[in-house]
PDB file of C-alpha atoms in Angstrom:
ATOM      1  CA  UNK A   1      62.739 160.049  15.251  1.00 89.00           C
ATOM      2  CA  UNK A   2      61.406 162.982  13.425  1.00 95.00           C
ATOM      3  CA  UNK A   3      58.654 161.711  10.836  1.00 97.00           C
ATOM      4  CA  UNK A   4      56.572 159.143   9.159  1.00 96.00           C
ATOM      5  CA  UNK A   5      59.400 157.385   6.962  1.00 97.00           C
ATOM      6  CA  UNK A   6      61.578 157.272  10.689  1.00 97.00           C
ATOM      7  CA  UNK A   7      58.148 155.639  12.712  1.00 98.00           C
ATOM      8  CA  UNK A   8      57.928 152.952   9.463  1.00 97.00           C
ATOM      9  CA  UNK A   9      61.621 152.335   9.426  1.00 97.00           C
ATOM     10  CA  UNK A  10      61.006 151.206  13.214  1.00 97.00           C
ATOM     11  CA  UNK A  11      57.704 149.490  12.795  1.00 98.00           C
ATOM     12  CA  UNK A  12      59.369 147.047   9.803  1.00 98.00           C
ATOM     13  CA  UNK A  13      61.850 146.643  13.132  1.00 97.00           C
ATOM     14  CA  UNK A  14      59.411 143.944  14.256  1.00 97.00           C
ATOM     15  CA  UNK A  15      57.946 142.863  11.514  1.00 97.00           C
ATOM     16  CA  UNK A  16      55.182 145.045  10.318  1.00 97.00           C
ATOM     17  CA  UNK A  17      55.200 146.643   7.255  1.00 97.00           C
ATOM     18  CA  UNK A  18      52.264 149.045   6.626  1.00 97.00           C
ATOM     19  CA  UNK A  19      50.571 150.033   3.333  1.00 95.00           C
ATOM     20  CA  UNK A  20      46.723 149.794   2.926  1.00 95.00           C
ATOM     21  CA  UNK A  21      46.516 152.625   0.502  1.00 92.00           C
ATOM     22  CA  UNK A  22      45.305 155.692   1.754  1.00 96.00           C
ATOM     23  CA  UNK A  23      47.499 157.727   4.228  1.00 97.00           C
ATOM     24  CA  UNK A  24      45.594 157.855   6.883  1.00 97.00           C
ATOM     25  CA  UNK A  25      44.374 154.572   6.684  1.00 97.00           C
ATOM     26  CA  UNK A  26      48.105 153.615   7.147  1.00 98.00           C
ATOM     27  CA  UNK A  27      48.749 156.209   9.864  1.00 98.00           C
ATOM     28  CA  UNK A  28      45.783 154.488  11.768  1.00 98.00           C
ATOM     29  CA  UNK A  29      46.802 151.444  11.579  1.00 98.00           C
ATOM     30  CA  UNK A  30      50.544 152.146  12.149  1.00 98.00           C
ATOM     31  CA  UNK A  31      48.853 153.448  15.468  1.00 98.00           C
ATOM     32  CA  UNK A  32      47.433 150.244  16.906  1.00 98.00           C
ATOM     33  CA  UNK A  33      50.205 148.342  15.447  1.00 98.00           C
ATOM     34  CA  UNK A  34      52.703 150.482  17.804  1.00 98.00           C
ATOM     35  CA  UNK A  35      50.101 150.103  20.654  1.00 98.00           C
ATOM     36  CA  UNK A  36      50.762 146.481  20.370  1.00 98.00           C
ATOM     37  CA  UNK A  37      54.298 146.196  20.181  1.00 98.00           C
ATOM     38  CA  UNK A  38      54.576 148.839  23.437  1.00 98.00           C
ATOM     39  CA  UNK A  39      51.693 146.567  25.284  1.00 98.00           C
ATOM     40  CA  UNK A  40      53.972 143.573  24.593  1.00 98.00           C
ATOM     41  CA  UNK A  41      56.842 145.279  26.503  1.00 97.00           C
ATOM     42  CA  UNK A  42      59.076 145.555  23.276  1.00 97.00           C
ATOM     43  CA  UNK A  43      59.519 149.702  23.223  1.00 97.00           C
ATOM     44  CA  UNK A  44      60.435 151.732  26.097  1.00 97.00           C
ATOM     45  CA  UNK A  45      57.679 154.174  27.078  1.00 98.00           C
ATOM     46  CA  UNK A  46      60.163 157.366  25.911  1.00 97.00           C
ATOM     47  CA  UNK A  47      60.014 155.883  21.952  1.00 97.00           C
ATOM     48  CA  UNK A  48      56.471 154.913  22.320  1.00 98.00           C
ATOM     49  CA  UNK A  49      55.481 158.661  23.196  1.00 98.00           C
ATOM     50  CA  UNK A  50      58.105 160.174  21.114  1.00 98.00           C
ATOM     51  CA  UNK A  51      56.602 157.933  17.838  1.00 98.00           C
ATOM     52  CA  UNK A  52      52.589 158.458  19.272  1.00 98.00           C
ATOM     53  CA  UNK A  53      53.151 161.956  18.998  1.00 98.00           C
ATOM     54  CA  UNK A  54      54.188 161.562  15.480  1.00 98.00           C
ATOM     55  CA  UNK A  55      51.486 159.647  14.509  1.00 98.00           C
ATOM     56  CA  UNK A  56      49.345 162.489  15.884  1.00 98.00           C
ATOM     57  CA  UNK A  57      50.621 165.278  14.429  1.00 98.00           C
ATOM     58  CA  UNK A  58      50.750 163.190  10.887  1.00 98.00           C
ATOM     59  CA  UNK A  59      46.964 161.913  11.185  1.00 98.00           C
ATOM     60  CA  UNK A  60      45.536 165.645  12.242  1.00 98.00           C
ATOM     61  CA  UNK A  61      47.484 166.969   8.857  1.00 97.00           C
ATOM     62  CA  UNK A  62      45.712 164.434   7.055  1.00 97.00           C
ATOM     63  CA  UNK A  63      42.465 164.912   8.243  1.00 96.00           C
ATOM     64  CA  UNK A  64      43.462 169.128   7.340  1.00 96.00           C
ATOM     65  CA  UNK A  65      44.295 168.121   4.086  1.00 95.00           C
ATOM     66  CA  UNK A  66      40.906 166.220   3.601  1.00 93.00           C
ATOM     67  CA  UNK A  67      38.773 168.753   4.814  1.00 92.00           C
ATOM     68  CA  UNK A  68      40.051 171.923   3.028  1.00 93.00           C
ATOM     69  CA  UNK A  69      39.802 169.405  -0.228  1.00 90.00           C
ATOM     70  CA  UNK A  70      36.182 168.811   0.943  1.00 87.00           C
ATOM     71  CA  UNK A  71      35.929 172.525   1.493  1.00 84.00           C
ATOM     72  CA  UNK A  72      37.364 173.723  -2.114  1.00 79.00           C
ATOM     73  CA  UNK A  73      35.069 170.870  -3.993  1.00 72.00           C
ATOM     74  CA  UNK A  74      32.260 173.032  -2.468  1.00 61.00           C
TER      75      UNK A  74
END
């Protein structure tokens, strides 16, 4: 697992499919939805961190991306 696309790919795995319409929104809630499927003993704790980590690094580029845009409009 490398990026986003790879972490939904596994998510729609179980059942969830993601898409509330802003990126981060989605990231965030891809996030609790993967806490939930780990909690429930369904992922091994080596994917879990592996796809966490992805999630982190993708949601800290967002919030970049939203702040230099909130830093240009100024």
């Amino acid at each position: 697992m490398k990026n986003l696309y790879d972490v939904q790919q596994l998510l729609e795995k179980y059942g969830v499919l993601v898409h509330v319409g802003k990126r981060i929104w989605d990231i965030e809630l891809m996030t609790i939805e993967l806490d939930n499927i780990y909690h429930t003993n369904l992922l091994d704790q080596h994917d879990y961190l592996i796809v966490k980590t992805i999630l982190q690094r993708e949601h800290e580029y967002e919030e970049r991306k939203e702040r230099d845009a909130k830093g240009k409009k100024l």
